[in-house]
Short mmCIF file of C-alpha atoms in Angstrom, two decimals:
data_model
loop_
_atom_site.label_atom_id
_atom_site.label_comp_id
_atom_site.label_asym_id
_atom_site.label_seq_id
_atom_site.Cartn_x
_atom_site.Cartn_y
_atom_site.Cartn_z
CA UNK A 593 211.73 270.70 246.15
CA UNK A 594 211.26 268.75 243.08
CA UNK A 595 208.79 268.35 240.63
CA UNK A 596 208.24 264.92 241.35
CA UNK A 597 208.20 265.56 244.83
CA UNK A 598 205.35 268.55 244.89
CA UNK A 599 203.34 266.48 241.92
CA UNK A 600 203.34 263.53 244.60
CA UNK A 601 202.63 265.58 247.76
CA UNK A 602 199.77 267.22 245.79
CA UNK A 603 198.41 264.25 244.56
CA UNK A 604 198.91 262.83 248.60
CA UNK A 605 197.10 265.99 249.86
CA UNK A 606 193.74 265.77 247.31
CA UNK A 607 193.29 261.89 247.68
CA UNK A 608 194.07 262.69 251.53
CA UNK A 609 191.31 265.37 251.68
CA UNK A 610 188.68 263.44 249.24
CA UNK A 611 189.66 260.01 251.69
CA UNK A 612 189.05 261.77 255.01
CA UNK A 613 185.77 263.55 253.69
CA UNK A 614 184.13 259.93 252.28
CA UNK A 615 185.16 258.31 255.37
CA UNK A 616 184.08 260.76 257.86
CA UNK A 617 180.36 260.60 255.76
CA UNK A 618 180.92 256.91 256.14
CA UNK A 619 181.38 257.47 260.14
CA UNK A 620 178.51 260.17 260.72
CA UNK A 621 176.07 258.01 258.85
CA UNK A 622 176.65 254.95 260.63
CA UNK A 623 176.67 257.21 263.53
CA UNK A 624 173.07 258.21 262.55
CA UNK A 625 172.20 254.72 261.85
CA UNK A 626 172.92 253.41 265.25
CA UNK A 627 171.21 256.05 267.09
CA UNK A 628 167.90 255.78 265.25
CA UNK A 629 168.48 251.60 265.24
CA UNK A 630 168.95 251.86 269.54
CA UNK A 631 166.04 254.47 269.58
CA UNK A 632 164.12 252.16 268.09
CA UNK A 633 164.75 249.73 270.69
CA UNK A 634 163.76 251.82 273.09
CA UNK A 635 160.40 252.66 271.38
CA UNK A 636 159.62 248.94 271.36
CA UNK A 637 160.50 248.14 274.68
CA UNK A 638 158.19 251.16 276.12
CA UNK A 639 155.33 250.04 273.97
CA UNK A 640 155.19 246.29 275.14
CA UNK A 641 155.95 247.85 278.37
CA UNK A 642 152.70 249.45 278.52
CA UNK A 643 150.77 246.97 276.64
CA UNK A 644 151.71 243.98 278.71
CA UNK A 645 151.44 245.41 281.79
CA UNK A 646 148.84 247.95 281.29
CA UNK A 647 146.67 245.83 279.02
CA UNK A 648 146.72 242.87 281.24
CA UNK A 649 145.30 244.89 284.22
CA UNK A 650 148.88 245.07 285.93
CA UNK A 651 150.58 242.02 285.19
CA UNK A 652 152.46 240.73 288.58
CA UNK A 653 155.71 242.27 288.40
CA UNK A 654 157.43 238.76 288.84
CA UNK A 655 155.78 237.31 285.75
CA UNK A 656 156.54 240.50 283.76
CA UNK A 657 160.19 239.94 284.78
CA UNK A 658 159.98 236.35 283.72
CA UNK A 659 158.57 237.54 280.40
CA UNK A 660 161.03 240.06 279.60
CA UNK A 661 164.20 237.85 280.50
CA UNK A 662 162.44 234.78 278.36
CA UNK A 663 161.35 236.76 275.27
CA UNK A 664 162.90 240.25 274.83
CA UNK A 665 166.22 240.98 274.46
CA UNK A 666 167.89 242.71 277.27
CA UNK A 667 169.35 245.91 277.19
CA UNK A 668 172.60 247.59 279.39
CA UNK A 669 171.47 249.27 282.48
CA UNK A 670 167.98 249.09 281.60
CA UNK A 671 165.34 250.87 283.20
CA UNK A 672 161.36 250.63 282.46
CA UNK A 673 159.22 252.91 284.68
CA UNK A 674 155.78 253.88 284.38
CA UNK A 675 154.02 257.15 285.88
CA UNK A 676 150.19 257.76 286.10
CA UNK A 677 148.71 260.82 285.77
CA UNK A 678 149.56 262.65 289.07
CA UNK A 679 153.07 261.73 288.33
CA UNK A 680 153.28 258.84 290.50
CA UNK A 681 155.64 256.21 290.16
CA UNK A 682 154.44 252.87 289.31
CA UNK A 683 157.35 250.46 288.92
CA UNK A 684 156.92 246.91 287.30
CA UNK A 685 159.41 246.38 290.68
CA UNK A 686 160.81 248.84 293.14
CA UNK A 687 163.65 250.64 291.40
CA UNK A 688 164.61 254.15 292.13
CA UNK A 689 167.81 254.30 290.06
CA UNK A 690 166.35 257.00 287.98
CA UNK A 691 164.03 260.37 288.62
CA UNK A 692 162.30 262.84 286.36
CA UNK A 693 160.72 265.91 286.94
CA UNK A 694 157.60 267.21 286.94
CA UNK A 695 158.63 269.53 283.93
CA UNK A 696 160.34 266.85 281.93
CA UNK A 697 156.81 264.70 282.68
CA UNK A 698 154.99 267.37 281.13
CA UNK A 699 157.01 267.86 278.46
CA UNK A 700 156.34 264.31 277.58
CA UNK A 701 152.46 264.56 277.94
CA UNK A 702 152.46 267.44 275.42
CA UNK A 703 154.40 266.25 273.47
CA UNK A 704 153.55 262.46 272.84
CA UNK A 705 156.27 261.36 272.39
CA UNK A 706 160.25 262.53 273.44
CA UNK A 707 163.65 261.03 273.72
CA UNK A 708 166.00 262.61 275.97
CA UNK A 709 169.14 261.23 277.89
CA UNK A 710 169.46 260.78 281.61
CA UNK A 711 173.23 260.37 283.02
CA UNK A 712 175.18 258.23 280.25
CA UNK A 713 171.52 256.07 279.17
CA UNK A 714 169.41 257.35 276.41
CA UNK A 715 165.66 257.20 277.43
CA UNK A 716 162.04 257.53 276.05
CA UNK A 717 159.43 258.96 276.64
CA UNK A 718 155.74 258.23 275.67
CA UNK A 719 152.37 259.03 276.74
CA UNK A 720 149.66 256.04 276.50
CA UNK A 721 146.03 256.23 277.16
CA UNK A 722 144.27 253.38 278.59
CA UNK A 723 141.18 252.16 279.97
CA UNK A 724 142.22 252.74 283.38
CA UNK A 725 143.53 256.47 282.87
CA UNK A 726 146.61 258.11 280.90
CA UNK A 727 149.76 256.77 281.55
CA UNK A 728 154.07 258.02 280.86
CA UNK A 729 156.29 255.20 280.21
CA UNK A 730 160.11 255.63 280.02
CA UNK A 731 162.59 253.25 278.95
CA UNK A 732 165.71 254.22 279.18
CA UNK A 733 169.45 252.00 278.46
CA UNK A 734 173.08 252.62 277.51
CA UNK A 735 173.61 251.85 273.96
CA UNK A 736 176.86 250.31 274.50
CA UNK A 737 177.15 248.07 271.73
CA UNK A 738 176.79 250.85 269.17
CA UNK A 739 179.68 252.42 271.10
CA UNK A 740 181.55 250.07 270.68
CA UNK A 741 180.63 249.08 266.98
CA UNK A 742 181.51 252.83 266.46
CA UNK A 743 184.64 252.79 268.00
CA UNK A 744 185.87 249.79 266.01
CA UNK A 745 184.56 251.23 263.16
CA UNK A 746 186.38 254.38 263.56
CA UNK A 747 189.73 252.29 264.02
CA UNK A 748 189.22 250.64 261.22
CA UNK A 749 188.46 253.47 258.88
CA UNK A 750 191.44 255.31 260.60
CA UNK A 751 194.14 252.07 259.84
CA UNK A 752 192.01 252.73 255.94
CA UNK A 753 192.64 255.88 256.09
CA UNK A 754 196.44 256.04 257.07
CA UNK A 755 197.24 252.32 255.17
CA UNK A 756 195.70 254.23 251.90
CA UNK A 757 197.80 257.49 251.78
CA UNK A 758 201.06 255.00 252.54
CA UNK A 759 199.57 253.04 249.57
CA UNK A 760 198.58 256.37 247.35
CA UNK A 761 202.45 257.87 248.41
CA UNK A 762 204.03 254.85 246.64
CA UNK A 763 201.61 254.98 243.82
CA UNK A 764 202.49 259.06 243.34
CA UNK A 765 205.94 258.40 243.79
CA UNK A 766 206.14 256.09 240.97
CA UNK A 767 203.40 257.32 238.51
CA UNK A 768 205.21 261.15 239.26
CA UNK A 769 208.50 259.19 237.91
CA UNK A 770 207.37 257.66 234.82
CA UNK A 771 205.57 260.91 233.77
CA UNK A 772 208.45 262.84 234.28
CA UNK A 773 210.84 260.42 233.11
CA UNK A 774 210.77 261.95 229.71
CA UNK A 775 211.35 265.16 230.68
CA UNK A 776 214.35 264.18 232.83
CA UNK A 777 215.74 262.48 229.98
CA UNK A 778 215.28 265.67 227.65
CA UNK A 779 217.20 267.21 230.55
CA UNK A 780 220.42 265.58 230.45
CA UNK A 781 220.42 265.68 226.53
CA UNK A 782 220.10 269.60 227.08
CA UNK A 783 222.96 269.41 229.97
CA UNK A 784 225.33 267.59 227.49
CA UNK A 785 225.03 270.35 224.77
CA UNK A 786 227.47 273.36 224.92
CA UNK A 787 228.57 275.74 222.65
CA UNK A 788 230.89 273.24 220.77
CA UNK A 789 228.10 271.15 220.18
CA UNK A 790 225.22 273.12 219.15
CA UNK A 791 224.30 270.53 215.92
CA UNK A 792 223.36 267.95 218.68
CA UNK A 793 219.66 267.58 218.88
CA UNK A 794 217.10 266.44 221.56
CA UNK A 795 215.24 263.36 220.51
CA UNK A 796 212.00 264.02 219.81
CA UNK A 797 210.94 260.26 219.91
CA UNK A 798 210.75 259.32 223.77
CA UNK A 799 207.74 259.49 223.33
CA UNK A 800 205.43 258.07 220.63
CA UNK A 801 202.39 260.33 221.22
CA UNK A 802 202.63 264.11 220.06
CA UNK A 803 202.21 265.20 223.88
CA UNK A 804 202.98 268.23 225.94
CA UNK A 805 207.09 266.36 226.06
CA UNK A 806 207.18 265.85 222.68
CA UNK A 807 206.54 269.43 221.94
CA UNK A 808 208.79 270.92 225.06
CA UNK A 809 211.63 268.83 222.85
CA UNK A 810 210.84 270.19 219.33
CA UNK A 811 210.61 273.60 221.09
CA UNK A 812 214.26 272.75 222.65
CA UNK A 813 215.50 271.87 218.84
CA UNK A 814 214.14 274.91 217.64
CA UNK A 815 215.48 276.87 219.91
CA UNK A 816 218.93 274.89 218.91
CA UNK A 817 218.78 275.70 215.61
CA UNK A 818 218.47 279.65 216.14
CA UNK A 819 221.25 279.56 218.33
CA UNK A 820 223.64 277.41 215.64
CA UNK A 821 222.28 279.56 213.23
CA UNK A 822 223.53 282.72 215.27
CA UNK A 823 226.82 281.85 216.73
CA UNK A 824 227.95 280.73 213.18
CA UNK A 825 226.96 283.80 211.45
CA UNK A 826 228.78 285.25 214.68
CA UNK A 827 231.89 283.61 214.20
CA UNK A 828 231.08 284.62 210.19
CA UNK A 829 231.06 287.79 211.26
CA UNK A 830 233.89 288.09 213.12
CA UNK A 831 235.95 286.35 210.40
CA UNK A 832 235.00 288.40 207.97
CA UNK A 833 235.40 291.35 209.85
CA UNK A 834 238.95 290.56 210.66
CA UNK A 835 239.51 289.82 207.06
CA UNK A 836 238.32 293.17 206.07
CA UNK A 837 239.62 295.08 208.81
CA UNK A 838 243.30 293.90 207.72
CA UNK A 839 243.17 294.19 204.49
CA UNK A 840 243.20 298.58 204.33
CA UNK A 841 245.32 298.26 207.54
CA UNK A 842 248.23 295.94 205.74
CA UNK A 843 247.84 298.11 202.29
CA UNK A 844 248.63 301.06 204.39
CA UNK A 845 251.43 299.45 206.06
CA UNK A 846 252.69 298.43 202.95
CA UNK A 847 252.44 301.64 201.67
CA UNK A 848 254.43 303.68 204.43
CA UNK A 849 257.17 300.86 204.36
CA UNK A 850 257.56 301.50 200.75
CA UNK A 851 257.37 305.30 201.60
CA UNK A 852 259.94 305.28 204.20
CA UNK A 853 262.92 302.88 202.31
CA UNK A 854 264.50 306.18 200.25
CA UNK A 855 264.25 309.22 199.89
CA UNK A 856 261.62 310.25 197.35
CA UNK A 857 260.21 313.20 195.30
CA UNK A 858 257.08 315.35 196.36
CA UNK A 859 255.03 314.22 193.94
CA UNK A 860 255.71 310.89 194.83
CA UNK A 861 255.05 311.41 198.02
CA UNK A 862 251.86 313.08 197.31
CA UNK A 863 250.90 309.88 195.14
CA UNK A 864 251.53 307.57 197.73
CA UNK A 865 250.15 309.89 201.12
CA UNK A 866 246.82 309.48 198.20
CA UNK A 867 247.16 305.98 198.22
CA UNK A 868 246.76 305.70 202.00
CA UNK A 869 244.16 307.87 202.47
CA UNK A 870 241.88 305.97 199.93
CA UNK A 871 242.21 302.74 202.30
CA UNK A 872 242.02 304.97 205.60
CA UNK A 873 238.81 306.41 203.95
CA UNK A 874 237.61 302.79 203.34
CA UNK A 875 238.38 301.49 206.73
CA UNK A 876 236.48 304.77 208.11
CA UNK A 877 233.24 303.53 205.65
CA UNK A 878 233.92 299.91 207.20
CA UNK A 879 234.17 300.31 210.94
CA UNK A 880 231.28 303.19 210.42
CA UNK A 881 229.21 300.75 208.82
CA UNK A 882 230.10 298.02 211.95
CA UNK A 883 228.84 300.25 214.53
CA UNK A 884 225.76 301.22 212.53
CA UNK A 885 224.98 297.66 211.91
CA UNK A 886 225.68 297.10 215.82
CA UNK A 887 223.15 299.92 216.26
CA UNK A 888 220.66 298.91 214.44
CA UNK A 889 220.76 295.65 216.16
CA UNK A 890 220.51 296.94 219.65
CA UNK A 891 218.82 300.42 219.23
CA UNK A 892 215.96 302.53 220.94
CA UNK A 893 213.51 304.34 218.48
CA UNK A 894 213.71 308.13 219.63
CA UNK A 895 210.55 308.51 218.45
CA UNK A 896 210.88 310.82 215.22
CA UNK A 897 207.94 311.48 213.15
CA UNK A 898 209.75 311.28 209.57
CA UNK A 899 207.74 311.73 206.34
CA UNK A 900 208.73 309.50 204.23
CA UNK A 901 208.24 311.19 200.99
CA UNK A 902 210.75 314.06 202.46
CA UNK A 903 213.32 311.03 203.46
CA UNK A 904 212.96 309.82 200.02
CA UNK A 905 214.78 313.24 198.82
CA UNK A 906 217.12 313.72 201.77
CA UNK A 907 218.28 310.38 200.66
CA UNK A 908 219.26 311.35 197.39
CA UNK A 909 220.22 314.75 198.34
CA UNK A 910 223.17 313.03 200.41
CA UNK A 911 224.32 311.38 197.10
CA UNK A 912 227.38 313.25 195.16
CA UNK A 913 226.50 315.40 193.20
CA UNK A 914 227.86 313.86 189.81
CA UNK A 915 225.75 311.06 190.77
CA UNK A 916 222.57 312.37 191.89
CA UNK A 917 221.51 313.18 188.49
CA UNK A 918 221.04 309.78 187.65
CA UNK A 919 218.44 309.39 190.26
CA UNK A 920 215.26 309.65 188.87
CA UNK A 921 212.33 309.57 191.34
CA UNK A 922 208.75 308.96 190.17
CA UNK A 923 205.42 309.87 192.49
CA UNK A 924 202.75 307.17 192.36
CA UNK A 925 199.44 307.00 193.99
CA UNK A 926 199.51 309.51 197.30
CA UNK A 927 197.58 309.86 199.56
CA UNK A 928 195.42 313.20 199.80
CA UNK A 929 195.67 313.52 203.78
CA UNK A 930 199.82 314.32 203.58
CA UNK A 931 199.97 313.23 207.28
CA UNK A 932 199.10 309.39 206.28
CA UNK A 933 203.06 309.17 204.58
CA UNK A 934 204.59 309.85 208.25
CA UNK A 935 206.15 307.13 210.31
CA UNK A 936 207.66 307.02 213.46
CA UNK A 937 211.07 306.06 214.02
CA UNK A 938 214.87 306.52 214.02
CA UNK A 939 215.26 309.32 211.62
CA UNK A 940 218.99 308.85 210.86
CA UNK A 941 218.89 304.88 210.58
CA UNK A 942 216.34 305.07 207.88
CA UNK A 943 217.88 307.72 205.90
CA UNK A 944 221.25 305.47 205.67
CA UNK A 945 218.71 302.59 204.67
CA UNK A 946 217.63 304.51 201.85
CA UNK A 947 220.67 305.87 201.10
CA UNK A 948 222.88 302.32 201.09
CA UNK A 949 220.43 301.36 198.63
CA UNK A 950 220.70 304.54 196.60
CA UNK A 951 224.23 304.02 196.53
CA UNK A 952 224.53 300.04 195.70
CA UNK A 953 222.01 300.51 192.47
CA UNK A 954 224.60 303.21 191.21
CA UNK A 955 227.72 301.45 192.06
CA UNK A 956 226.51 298.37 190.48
CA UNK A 957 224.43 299.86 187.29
CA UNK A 958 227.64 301.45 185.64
CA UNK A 959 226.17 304.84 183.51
CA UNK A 960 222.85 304.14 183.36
CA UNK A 961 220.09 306.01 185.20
CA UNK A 962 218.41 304.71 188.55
CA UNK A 963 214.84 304.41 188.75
CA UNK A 964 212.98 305.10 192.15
CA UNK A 965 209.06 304.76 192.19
CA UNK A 966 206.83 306.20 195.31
CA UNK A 967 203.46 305.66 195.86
CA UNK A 968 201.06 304.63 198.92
CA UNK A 969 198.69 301.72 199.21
CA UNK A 970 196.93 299.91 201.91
CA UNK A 971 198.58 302.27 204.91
CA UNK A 972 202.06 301.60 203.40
CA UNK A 973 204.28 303.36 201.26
CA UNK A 974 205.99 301.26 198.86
CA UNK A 975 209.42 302.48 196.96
CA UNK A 976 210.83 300.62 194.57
CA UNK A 977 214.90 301.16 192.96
CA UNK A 978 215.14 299.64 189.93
CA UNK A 979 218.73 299.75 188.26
CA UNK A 980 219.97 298.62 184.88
CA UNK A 981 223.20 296.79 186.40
CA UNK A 982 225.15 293.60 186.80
CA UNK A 983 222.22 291.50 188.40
CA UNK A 984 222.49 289.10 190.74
CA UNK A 985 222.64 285.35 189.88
CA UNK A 986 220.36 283.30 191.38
CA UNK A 987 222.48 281.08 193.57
CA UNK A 988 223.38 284.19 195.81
CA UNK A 989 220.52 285.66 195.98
CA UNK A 990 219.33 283.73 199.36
CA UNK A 991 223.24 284.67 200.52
CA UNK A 992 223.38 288.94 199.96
CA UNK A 993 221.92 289.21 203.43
CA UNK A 994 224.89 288.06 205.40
CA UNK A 995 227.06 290.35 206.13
CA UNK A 996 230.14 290.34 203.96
CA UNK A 997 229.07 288.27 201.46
CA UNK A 998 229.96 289.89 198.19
CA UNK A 999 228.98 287.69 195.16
CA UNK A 1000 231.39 286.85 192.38
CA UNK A 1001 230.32 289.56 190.09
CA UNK A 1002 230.69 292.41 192.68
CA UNK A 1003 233.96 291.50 193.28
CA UNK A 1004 235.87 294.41 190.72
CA UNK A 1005 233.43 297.24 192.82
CA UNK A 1006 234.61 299.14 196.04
CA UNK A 1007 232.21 297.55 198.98
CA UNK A 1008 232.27 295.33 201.73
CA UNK A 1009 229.42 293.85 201.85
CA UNK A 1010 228.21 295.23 205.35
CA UNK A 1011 225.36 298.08 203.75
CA UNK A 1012 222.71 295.45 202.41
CA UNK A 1013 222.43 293.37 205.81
CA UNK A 1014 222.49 296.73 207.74
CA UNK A 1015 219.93 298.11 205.40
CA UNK A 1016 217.03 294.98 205.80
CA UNK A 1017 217.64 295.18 209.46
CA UNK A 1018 216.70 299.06 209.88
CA UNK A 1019 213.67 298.46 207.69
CA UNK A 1020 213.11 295.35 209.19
CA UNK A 1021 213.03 297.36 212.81
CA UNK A 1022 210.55 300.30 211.43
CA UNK A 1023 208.28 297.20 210.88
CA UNK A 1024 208.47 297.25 207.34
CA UNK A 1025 209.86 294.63 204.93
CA UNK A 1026 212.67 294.32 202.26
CA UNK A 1027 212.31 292.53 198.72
CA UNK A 1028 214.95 292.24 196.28
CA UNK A 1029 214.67 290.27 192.97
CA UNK A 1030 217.22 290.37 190.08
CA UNK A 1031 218.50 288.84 186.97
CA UNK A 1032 222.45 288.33 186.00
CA UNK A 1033 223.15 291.16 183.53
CA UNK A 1034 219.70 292.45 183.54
CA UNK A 1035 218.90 294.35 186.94
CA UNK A 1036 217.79 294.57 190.44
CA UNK A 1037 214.79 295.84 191.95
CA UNK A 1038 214.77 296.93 195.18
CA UNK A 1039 211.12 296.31 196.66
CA UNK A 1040 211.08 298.62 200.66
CA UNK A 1041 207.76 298.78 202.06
CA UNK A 1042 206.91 300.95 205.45
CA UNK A 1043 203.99 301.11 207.47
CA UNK A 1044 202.58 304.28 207.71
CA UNK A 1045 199.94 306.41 209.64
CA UNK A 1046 196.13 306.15 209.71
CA UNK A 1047 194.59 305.02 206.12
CA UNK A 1048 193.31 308.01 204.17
CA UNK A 1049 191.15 308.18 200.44
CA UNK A 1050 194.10 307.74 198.16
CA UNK A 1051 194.65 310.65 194.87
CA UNK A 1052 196.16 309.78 192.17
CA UNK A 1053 199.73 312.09 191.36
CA UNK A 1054 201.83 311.03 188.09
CA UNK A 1055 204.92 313.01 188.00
CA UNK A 1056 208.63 312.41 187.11
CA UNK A 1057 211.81 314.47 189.27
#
């Protein structure tokens, strides 16, 4: 079922419900009315019952007759009785059409006053006291004009009733379809995007009011723009992935062809067998560093507790050795509780994070010694790797996060531009955050900060490795 069809059956069901209950109050209180209006009648008509005849010592029966026809307004199936007080019936005129008992009689003697119904008439009852003794007079009648006023009432509050739901289904039908116009029309500019046209966007002006529709369609472009934004840095990806994948593959093709044309020497052999295994080593380091960057988008924490401190020297103990002396790392602010610098978390993913950035401030800072700071603040620990390098112009620094990129400078050092990305997403998954700032010729600094344990009272450790 649609939306327009359940809003408009709703809206059908609660006007339907709200409809029958005022009209059925409507019904019941006219209902009410007309009893108490016919009961009324009745009172009145016992009341100059007894006082005409009563009062005027027992009016002839004839002239009573006369009287009523002349002046009082007849009634259906009218009866008038009187009974003394041994029960006796004294009739304005002989009419046995109705009988009470003794007990009813009584009933009405005690009680002064009682209405009651006898076949299809309602009757009263009342007791009157007069100068000749105590008297019951009943008047009893059909009320058959408040039948039928009922009965054409209810008819006509049914033909309401039915006439206003066919009226309110029309009305739902068509206020249902201009509210959800909008939306229908956000629908088929949705159902005309595919994956060829993901720069398309969903107007956001159908309507002029910032409503729930207007939002539903800037959520829709938002939503648009993430998934441009990823299937072009997928097809980036996958270009540049190619790209590097060929490039060791052809060099090493190249190489064997040349290898295999003549006959050559040992050592010439040896030199070129060299030569391949340098680009099967790099296309090892590149298809590693794929599937770690796959990994890291699609992995499940095994829940290591890793101090971070201790991860810190792993990191550079993984470094080669001629290297690793250049790696100087200094101890900041700890804190005193050694249990506040543990994390939880992939163990080997943040190790190559640390390491990949170990490795790029060497690669890229020539001779000169590598700078790592440590300390812990606010239930973080913060490490910083400053090198004395190349830099990074400013134009690509907003661009060394995509993988491959490789800016202009970088070009003359082994890499392929696949550890940077990998490393910000790995931090990025331990809940922590990656900074990098830089000037051309100058530097980088390397800004990693990782949440931590509970907060403990900080001490204050100076010390140089």
């Amino acid at each position: 079922m649609t939306i327009r069809n359940r809003l408009t059956l709703l809206f059908l069901s609660m006007v339907a419900v709200i409809l029958a209950v005022a009209l059925t109050v409507a019904y019941v209180l006219q209902a009410r009315y007309s009893q108490r209006e016919f009961r009324q009648r009745l009172r009145d008509r016992a009341e100059v019952t007894g006082y005409i005849f009563l009062e005027q010592d027992e009016m002839r029966a004839g002239a009573f007759r006369s009287f009523q026809h002349r002046y009082l307004q007849a009634l259906n199936n009218e009866v008038l009785q009187i009974y003394d007080s041994n029960h006796q019936v004294r009739f304005l005129e002989e009419d046995e059409r109705v009988t009470l008992s003794d007990k009813l009689l009584a009933r009405i003697v005690v009680d002064g006053e009682m209405y009651f119904t006898i076949g299809s008439r309602q009757a009263i009852g009342l007791f009157y006291h007069d100068n000749q003794g105590d008297y019951i007079i009943v008047a009893a009648a059909e009320n058959k004009l408040g039948r039928a006023r009922l009965q054409n009432l209810a008819l006509i509050l049914s033909l309401t009733f039915v006439g206003s739901l066919a009226v309110i289904y029309v009305a739902g039908r068509i206020f249902a379809g201009r509210a959800l116009a909008p939306i229908a029309a956000v629908n088929d500019q949705v159902d005309r995007i595919t994956a060829r046209d993901l720069h398309l966007r969903v107007d956001e002006g159908l309507r002029h009011e910032q409503d729930e529709i207007a939002r539903l369609a800037h959520t829709f472009n938002r939503m648009l723009e993430r998934l441009e934004e990823s299937f072009e840095a997928q097809r980036t990806f996958v270009s540049n992935a190619s790209h590097e994948l060929r490039t060791p593959l052809t060099a090493t093709i190249g190489e064997v062809q040349v290898l295999l044309k003549r006959d050559r020497e040992p050592a010439e052999y040896r030199e070129a067998l060299a030569s391949v295994l340098t680009e099967l080593q790099q296309l090892k380091d590149l298809i590693n560093n794929l599937l770690e960057f796959t990994q890291a988008s699609f992995t499940n924490f095994t829940g290591d507790e890793i101090r971070l401190d201790e991860l810190l020297f792993e990191a550079r103990e993984a470094i080669m050795p001629p290297q690793r002396q250049r790696v100087q790392i200094r101890l900041g602010e700890l804190p005193s509780d050694p249990t506040a610098l543990e994390t939880t978390g992939n163990h080997q993913l943040l190790a190559r994070a640390l390491t990949n950035l170990l490795d790029n401030a060497l690669k890229y800072s020539g001779s000169a010694p590598v700078t790592v700071s440590f300390h812990y603040a606010d239930s973080r620990v913060h490490i910083q790797i400053a090198d004395q390098g190349i830099g990074i112009a400013e134009k690509d620094l907003q661009r060394i996060f995509q993988p491959f990129f490789r800016a202009d400078n970088a070009r003359g050092v082994v890499g392929h531009g696949v550890g940077l990305p990998l490393t910000r997403k790995i931090i990025e998954l331990h809940g922590g955050q990656l900074h990098i700032s830089s000037r051309l010729h100058e530097g980088t600094v390397v800004d990693v900060q990782l949440p931590t344990g509970n907060p403990t009272q900080c001490s204050t450790t100076q010390a140089t490795i």
